[in-house]
PDB file of C-alpha atoms in Angstrom:
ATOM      1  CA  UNK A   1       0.000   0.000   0.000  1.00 95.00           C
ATOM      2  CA  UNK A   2       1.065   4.051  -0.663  1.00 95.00           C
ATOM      3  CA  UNK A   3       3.109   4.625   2.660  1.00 95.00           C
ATOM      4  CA  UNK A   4       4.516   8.317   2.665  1.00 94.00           C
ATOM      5  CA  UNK A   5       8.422   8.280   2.716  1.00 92.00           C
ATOM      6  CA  UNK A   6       8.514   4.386   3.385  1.00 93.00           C
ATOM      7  CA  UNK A   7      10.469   1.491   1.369  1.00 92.00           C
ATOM      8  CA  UNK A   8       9.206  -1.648   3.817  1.00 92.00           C
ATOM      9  CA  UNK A   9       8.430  -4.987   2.280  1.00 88.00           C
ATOM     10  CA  UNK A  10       6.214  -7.200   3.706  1.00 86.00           C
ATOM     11  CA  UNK A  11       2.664  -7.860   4.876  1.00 85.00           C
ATOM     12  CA  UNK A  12       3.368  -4.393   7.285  1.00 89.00           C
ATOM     13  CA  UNK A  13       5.341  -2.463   4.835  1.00 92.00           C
ATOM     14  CA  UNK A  14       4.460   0.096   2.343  1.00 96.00           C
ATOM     15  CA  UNK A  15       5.905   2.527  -0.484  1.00 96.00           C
ATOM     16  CA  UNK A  16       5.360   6.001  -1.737  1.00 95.00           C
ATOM     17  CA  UNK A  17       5.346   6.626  -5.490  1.00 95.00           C
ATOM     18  CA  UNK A  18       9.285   8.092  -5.702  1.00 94.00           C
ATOM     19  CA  UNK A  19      10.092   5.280  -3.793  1.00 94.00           C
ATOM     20  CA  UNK A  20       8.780   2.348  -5.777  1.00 96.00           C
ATOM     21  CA  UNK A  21      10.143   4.050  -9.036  1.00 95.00           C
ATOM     22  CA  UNK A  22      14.108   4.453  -7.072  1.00 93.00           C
ATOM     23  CA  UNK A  23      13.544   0.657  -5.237  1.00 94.00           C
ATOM     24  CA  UNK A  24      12.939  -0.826  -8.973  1.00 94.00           C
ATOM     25  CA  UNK A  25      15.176   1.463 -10.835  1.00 93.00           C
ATOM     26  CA  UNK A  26      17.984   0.778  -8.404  1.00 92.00           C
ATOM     27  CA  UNK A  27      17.317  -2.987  -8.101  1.00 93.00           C
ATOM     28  CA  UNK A  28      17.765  -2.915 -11.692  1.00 92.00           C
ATOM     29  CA  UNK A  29      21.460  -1.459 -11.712  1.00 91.00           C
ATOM     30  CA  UNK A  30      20.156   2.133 -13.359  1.00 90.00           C
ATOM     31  CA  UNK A  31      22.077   3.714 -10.497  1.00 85.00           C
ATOM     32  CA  UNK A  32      23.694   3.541  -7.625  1.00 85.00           C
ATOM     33  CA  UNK A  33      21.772   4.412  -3.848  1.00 87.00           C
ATOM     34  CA  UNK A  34      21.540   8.070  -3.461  1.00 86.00           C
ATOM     35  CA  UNK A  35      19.417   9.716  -0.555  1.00 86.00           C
ATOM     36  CA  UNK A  36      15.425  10.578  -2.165  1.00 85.00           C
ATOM     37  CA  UNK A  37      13.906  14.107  -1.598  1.00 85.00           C
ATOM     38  CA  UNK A  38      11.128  14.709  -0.206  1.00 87.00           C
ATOM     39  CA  UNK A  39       8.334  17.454  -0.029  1.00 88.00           C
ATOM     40  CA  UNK A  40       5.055  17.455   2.036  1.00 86.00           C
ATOM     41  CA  UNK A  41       2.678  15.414   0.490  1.00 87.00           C
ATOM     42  CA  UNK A  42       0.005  17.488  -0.209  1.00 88.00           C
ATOM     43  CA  UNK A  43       2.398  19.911  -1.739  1.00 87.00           C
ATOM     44  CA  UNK A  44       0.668  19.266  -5.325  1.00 86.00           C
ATOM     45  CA  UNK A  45      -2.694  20.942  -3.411  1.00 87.00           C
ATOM     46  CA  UNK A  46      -0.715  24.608  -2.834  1.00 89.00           C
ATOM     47  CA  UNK A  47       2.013  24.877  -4.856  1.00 87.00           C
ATOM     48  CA  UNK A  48       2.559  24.564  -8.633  1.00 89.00           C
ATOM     49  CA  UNK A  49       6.556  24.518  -9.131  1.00 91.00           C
ATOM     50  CA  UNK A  50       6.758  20.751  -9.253  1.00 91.00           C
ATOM     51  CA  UNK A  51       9.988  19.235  -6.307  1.00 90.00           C
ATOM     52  CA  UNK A  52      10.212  15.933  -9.007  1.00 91.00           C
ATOM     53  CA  UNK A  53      11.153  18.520 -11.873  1.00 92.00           C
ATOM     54  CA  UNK A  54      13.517  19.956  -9.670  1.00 91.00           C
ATOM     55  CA  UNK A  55      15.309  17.305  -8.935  1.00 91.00           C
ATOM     56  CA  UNK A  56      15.617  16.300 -12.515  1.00 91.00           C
ATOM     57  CA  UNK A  57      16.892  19.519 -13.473  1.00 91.00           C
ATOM     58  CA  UNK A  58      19.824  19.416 -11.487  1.00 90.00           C
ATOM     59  CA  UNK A  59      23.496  19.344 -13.085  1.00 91.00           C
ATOM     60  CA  UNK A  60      24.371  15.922 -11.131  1.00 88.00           C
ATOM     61  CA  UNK A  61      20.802  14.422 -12.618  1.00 89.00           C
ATOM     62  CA  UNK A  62      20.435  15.886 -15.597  1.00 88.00           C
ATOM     63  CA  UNK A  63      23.894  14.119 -16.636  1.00 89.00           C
ATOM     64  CA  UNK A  64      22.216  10.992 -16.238  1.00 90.00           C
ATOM     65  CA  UNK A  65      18.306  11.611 -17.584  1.00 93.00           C
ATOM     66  CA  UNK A  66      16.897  12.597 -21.219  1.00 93.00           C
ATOM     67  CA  UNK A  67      14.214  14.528 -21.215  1.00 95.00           C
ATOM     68  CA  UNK A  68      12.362  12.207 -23.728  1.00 94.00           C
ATOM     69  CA  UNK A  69      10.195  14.301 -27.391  1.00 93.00           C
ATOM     70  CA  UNK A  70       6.809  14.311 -27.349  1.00 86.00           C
ATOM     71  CA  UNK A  71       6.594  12.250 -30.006  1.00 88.00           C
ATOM     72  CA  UNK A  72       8.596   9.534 -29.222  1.00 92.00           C
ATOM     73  CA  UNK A  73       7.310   7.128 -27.482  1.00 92.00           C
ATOM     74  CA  UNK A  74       7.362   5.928 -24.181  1.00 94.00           C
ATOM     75  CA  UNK A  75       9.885   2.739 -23.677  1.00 95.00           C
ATOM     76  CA  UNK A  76       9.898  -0.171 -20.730  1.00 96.00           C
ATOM     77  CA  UNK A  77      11.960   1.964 -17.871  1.00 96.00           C
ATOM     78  CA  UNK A  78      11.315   5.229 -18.449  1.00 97.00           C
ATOM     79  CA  UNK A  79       9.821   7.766 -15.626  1.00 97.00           C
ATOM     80  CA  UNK A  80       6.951   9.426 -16.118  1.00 97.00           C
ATOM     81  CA  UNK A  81       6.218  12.876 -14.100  1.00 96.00           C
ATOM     82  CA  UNK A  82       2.702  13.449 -13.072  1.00 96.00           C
ATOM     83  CA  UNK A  83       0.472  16.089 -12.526  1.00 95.00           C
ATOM     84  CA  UNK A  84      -1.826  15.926  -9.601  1.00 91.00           C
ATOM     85  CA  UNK A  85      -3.928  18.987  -9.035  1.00 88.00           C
ATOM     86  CA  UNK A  86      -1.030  21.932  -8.835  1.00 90.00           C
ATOM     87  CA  UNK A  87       1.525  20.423  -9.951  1.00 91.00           C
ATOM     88  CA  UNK A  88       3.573  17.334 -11.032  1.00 93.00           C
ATOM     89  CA  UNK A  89       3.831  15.944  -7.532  1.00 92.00           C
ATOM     90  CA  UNK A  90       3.741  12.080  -8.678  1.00 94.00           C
ATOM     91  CA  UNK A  91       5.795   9.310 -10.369  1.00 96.00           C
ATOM     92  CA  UNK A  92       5.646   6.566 -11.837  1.00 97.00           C
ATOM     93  CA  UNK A  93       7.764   3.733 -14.635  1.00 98.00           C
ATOM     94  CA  UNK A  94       6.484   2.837 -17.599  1.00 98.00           C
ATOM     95  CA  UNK A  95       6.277  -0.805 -18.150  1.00 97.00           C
ATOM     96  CA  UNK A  96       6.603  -2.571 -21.451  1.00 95.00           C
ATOM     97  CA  UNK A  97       3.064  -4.937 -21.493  1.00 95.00           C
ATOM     98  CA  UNK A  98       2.186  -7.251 -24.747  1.00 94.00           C
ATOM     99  CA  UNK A  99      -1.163  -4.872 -24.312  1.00 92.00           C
ATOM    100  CA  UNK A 100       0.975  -1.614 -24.861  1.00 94.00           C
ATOM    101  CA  UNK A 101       3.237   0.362 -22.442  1.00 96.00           C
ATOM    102  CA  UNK A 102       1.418   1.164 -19.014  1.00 97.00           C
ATOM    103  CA  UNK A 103       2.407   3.211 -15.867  1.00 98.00           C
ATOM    104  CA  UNK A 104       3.961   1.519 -12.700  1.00 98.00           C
ATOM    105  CA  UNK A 105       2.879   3.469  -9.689  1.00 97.00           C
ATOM    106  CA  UNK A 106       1.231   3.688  -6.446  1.00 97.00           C
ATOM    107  CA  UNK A 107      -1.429   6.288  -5.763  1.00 94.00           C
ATOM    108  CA  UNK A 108      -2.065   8.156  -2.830  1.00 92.00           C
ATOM    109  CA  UNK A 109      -4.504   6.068  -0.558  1.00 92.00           C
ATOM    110  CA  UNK A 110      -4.062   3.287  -3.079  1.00 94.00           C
ATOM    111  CA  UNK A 111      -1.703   0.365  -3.851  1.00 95.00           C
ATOM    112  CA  UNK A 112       0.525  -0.610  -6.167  1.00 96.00           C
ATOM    113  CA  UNK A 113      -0.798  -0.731  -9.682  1.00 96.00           C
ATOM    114  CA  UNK A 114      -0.653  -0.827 -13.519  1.00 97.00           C
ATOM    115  CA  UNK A 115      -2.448   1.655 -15.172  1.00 97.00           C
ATOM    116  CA  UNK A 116      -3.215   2.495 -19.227  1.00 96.00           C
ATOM    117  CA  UNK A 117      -1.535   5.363 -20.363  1.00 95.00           C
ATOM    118  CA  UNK A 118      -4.748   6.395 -21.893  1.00 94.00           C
ATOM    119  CA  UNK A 119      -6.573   6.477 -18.526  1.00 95.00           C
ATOM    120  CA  UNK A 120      -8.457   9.029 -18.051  1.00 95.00           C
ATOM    121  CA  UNK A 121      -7.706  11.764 -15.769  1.00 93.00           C
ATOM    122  CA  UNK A 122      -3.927   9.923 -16.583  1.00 96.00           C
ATOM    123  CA  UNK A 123      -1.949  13.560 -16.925  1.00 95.00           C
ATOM    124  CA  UNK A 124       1.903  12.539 -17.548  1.00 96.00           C
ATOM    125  CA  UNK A 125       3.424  15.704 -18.388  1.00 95.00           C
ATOM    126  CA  UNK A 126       6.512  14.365 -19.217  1.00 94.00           C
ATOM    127  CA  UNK A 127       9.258  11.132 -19.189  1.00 96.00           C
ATOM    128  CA  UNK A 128      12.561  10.844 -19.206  1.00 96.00           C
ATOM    129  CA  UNK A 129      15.117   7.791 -19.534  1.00 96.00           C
ATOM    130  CA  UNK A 130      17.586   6.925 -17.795  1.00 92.00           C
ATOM    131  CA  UNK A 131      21.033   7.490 -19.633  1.00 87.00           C
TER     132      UNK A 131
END
């Protein structure tokens, strides 16, 4: 289930959505462990500079992310930025599926889940790959 700031397996754990994308992105060997930012969580309800594009934008990041076009499209591993209400406040991995690409995430109040990227209300406002 979405637990704020937590990485915990098991039948008491839970994960946020920045730390499900960084658990399966490291776990892969994208990148080595580096410590995860954090703002409040109902940031996205007051503010509308976005902390996720922030991090991405910075020199040290930015070396190892590609902002991907709009018109190509999304591959198995990429991160997609979300916008909830204010701002993009929400992440998720796309996922290579024999029924099309779909988004890896876990919603606020929810748990971890699949979702088409042609769900409605779905507002990725952008990806980027990991270099």
């Amino acid at each position: 289930p979405f637990r704020y700031k937590s990485r915990v397996r098991g039948p008491r754990g839970g994960i946020d959505c920045v730390g499900l994308a960084y658990e399966v992105h490291r776990a892969c060997g994208a990148f080595e462990p580096f410590d995860i930012p954090y703002l409040p969580l109902d940031w996205h309800e007051h503010h509308a500079d976005s902390g996720i594009l922030a991090f991405f934008n910075q020199p040290e990041v930015r070396a190892r992310l590609r902002q991907i076009d709009r018109d190509d499209p999304p591959m198995h591993g990429d991160l997609a930025a979300v916008q909830t209400s204010l701002a993009v406040h929400h992440l998720g991995t796309i996922i290579a599926t024999t029924g099309g690409p779909r988004l890896l995430h876990v919603p606020i109040g929810g748990v971890v889940e699949m979702w088409s990227l042609a769900r409605p209300g779905l507002a990725i406002r952008g990806l980027w790959r990991i270099t």
